[in-house]
XYZ file of C-alpha atoms in Angstrom:
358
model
C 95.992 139.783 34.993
C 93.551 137.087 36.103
C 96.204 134.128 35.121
C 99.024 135.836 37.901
C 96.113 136.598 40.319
C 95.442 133.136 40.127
C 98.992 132.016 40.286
C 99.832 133.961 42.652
C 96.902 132.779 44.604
C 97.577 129.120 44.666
C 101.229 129.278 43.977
C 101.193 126.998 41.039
C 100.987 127.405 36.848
C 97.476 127.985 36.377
C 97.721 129.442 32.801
C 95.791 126.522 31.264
C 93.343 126.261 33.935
C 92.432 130.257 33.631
C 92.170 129.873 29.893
C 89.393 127.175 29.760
C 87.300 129.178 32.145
C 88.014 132.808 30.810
C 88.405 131.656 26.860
C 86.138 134.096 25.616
C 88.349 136.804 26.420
C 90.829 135.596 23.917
C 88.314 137.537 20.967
C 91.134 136.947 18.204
C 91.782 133.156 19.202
C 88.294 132.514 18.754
C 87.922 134.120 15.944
C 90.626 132.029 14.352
C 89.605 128.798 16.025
C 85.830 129.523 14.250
C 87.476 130.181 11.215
C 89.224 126.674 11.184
C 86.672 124.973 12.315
C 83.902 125.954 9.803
C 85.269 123.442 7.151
C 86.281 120.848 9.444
C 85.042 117.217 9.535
C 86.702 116.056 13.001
C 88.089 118.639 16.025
C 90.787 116.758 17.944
C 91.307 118.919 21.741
C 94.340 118.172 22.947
C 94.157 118.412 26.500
C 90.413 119.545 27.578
C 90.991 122.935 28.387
C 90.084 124.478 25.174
C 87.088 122.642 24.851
C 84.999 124.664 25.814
C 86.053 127.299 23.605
C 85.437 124.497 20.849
C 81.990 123.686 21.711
C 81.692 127.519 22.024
C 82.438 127.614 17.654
C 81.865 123.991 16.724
C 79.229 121.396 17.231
C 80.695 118.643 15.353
C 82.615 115.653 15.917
C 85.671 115.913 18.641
C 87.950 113.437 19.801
C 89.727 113.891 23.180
C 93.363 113.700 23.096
C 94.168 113.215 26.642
C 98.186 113.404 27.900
C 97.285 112.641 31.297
C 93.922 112.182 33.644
C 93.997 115.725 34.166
C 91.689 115.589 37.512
C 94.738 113.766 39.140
C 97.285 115.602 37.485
C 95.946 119.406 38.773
C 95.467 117.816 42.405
C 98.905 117.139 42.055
C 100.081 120.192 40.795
C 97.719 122.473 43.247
C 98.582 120.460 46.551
C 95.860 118.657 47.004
C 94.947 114.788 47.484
C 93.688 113.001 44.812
C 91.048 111.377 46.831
C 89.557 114.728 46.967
C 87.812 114.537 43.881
C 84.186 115.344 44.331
C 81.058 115.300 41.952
C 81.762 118.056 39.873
C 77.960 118.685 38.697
C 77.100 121.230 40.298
C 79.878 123.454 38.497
C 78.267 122.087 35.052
C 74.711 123.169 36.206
C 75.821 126.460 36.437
C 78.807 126.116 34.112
C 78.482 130.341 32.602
C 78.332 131.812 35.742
C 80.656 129.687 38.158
C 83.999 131.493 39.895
C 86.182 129.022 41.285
C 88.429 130.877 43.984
C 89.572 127.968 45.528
C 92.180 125.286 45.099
C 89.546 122.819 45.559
C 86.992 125.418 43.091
C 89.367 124.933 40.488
C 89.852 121.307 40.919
C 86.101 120.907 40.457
C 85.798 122.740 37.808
C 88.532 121.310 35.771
C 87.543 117.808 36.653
C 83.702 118.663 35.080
C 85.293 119.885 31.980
C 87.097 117.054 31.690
C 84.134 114.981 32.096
C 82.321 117.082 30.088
C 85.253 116.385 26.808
C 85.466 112.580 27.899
C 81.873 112.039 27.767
C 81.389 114.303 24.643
C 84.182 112.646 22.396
C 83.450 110.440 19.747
C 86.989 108.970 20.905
C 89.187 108.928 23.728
C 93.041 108.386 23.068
C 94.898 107.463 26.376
C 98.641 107.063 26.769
C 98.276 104.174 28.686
C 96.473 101.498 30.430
C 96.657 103.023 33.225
C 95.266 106.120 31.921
C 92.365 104.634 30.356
C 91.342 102.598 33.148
C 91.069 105.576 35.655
C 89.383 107.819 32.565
C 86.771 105.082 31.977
C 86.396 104.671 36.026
C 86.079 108.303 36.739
C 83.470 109.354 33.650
C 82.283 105.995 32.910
C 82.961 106.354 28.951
C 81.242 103.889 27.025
C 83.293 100.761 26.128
C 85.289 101.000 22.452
C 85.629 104.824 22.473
C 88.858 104.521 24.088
C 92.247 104.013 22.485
C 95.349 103.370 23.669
C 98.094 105.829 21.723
C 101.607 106.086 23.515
C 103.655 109.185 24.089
C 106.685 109.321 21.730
C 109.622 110.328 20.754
C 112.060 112.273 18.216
C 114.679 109.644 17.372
C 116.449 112.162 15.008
C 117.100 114.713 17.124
C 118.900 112.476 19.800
C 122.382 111.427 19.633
C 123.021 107.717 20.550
C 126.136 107.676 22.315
C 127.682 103.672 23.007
C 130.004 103.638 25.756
C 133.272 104.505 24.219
C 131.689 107.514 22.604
C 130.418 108.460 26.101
C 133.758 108.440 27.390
C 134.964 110.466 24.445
C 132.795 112.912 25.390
C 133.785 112.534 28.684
C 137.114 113.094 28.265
C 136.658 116.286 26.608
C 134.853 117.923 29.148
C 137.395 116.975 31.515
C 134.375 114.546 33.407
C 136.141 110.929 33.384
C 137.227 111.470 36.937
C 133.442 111.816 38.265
C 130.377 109.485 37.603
C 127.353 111.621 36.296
C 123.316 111.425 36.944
C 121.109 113.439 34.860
C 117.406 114.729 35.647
C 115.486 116.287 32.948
C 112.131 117.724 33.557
C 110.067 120.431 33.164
C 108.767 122.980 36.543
C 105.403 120.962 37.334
C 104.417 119.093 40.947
C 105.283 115.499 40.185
C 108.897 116.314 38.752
C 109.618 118.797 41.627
C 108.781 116.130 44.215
C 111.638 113.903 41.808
C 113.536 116.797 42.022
C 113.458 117.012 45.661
C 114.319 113.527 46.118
C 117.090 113.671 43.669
C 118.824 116.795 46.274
C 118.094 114.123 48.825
C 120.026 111.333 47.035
C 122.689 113.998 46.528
C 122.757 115.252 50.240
C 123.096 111.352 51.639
C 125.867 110.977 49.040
C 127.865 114.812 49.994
C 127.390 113.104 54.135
C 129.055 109.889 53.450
C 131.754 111.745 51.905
C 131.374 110.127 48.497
C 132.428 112.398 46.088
C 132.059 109.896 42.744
C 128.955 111.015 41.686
C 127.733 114.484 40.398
C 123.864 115.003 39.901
C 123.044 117.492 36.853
C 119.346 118.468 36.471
C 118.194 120.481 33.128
C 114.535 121.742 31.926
C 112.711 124.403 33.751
C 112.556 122.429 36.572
C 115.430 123.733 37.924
C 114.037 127.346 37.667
C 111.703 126.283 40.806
C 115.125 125.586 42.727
C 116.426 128.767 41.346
C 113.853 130.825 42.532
C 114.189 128.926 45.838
C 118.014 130.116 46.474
C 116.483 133.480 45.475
C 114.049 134.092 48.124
C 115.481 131.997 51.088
C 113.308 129.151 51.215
C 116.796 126.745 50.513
C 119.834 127.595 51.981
C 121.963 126.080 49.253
C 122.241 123.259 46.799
C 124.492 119.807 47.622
C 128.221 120.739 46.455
C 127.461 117.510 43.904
C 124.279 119.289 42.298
C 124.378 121.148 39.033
C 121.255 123.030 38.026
C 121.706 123.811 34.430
C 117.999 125.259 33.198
C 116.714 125.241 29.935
C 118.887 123.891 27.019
C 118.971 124.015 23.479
C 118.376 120.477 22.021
C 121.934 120.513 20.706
C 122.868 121.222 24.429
C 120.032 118.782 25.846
C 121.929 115.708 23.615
C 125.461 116.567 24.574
C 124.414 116.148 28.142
C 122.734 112.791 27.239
C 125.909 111.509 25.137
C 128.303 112.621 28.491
C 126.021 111.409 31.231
C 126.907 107.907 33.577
C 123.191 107.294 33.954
C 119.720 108.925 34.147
C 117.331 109.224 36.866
C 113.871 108.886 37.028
C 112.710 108.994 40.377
C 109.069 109.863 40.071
C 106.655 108.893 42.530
C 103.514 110.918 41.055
C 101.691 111.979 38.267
C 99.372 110.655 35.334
C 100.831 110.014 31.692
C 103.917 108.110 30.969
C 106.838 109.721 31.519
C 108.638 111.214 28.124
C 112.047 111.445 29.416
C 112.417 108.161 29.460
C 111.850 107.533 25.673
C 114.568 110.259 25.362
C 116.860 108.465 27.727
C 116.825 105.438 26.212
C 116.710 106.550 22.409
C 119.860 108.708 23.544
C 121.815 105.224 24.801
C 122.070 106.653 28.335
C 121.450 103.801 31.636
C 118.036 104.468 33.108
C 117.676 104.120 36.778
C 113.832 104.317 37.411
C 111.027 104.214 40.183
C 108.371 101.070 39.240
C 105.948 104.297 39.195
C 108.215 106.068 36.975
C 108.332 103.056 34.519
C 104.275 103.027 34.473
C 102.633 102.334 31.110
C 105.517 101.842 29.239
C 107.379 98.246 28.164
C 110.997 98.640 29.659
C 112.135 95.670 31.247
C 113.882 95.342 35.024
C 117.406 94.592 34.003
C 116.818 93.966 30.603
C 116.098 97.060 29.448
C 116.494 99.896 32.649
C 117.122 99.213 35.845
C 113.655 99.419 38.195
C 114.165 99.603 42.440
C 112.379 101.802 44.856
C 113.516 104.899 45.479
C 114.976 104.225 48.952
C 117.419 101.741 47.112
C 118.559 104.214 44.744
C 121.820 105.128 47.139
C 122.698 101.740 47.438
C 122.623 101.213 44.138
C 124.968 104.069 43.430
C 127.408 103.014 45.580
C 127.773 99.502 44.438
C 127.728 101.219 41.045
C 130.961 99.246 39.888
C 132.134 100.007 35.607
C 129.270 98.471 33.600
C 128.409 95.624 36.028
C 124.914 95.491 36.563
C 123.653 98.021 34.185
C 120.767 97.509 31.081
C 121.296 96.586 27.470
C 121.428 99.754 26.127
C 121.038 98.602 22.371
C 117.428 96.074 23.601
C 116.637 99.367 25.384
C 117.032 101.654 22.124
C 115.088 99.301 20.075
C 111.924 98.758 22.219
C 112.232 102.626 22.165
C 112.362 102.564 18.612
C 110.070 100.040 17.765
C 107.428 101.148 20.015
C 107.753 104.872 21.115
C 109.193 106.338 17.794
C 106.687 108.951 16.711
C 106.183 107.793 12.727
C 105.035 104.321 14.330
C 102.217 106.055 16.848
C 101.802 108.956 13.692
C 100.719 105.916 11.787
C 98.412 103.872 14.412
C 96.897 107.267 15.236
C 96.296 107.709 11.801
C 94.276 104.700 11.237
C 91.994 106.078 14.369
C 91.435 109.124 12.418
C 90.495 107.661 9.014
C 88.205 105.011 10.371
C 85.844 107.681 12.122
C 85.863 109.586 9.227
C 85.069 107.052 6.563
C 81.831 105.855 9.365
């Protein structure tokens, strides 16, 4: 009841927010969290926003397993610029009893637990530089409790489709005639504003009468633009736009294999962006924002392909066979070398058994 209030409120997924301030609600998670927590030597939060419910069971050592700087990340998702971020003390000083209403209430709040998780941990994993710098600039956490540990991905469940298998694949769905861009992403504020841009890209295209490229988004992202048709707020999609919502992951890498190229045409957020370790263990082109590419090791026209977004037309339309496109092999390898889960599993690992053996 409190999580749609909220939602509906300041028209954005607040579910994670509304359980860090209300977690004592959830009697039977707590009781379960105490339960696994009485025998344990190390508490890793994942995210902050169950750490208070932690620290409500546990008093031991915690490391913070951040996926993004979360302060940024909710301005982001609740509208509102980053720059905004004020001292959040005041909501720690009175930490039982406060009731953020507010976009801005929230934001406070969820930047002092944050701080509160940072500041607390015994370690801080980041998923990038990037990351880390901002976390150790906004909460000034002491030097060497910070690690760097990448986002990664499933190399198994992708399949790595060269370019005569793409075009086998191709062929049987009756797709050789057309060039294809895929979007993956799930319904939060940074990949909507991608989103957006990508329904931009298409528009310009439908205008010049170029009808060469289709533009297929999947993930709950496209529920957003769903929901959009729905109530009135777009008129319609761009006759080159397919919105084809949440797929199986059989589904997900049969739309990888067929695909021309991927897009990645973020211009927000914290993190590194996961789709593009999918994109690249799946063999697919990546056409990326610099912003997009943050944090990770891909390579401008080695690896992907890197331009502003306002030269993302152009580069569609010179678009030409395989001139001017990555190595899709090097591209697969750094991927696999450096973002395959077993490799971070392991370096992770080694962060875990060195606090435990001090």
């Amino acid at each position: 009841h409190i999580e749609k209030q909220t939602a509906d409120k300041l028209d954005a997924s607040v579910g994670d927010l509304v359980a860090m301030r209300y977690f004592e609600r959830a009697y039977d998670y707590l009781l379960a969290l105490c339960e696994e927590c009485e025998s344990a030597d190390l508490v890793i939060a994942s995210h902050h926003y169950m750490y208070p419910a932690i620290r409500h069971v546990y008093r031991g050592p915690v490391i913070y397993e951040s996926h993004n700087v979360e302060a940024d990340m909710k301005c982001a998702v609740l509208g509102v610029a980053s720059d905004y971020i004020k001292e959040a003390q005041a909501c720690l000083e009175r930490f039982e009893s406060y009731d953020p209403k507010s976009a801005e209430e929230w934001l406070a709040y969820n930047q002092a637990v944050e701080r509160w998780c940072a500041k607390g941990a015994v370690l801080v994993t980041a998923c990038s530089e990037a990351d880390a710098t901002r976390l150790q600039s906004l909460y000034s956490i002491k030097p060497g409790s910070i690690e760097i540990v990448p986002n990664g991905v499933d190399m198994g469940g992708l399949l790595f489709a060269e370019r005569e298998e793409r075009e086998r694949y191709q062929s049987r769905q009756l797709m050789q005639h057309n060039m294809t861009a895929v979007f993956m992403g799930s319904w939060h504020g940074p990949n909507l504003e991608a989103a957006e841009a990508i329904l931009d890209i298409a528009r310009q295209m439908e205008q010049q009468g170029n009808a060469q490229w289709q533009f297929w988004m999947m993930g709950s992202v496209c529920h957003y633009w769903q929901d959009c048709l729905r109530d009135g707020r777009l008129d319609a999609l761009p006759s080159n736009v397919r919105l084809l919502g949440m797929l199986s992951e059989t589904e997900k890498a049969v739309v990888l294999a067929s695909a021309d190229l991927a897009l990645n045409p973020m211009l927000a957020g914290s993190g590194s962006n996961l789709k593009m370790m999918e994109y690249t263990a799946a063999g697919i082109p990546v056409l990326s924002t610099p912003f997009g590419n943050r944090g990770l090791e891909y390579r401008d026209k080695s690896e992907i392909i890197e331009c502003e977004l306002s030269q993302f037309v152009p580069y569609l339309l010179a678009r030409n066979g395989d001139s001017d496109m990555p190595n899709i092999l090097s591209a697969r390898e750094l991927t696999q070398d450096v973002y395959r889960w077993e490799n971070i599993a392991q370096k992770y690992s080694n962060f875990l058994l060195a606090l435990l053996r001090t």
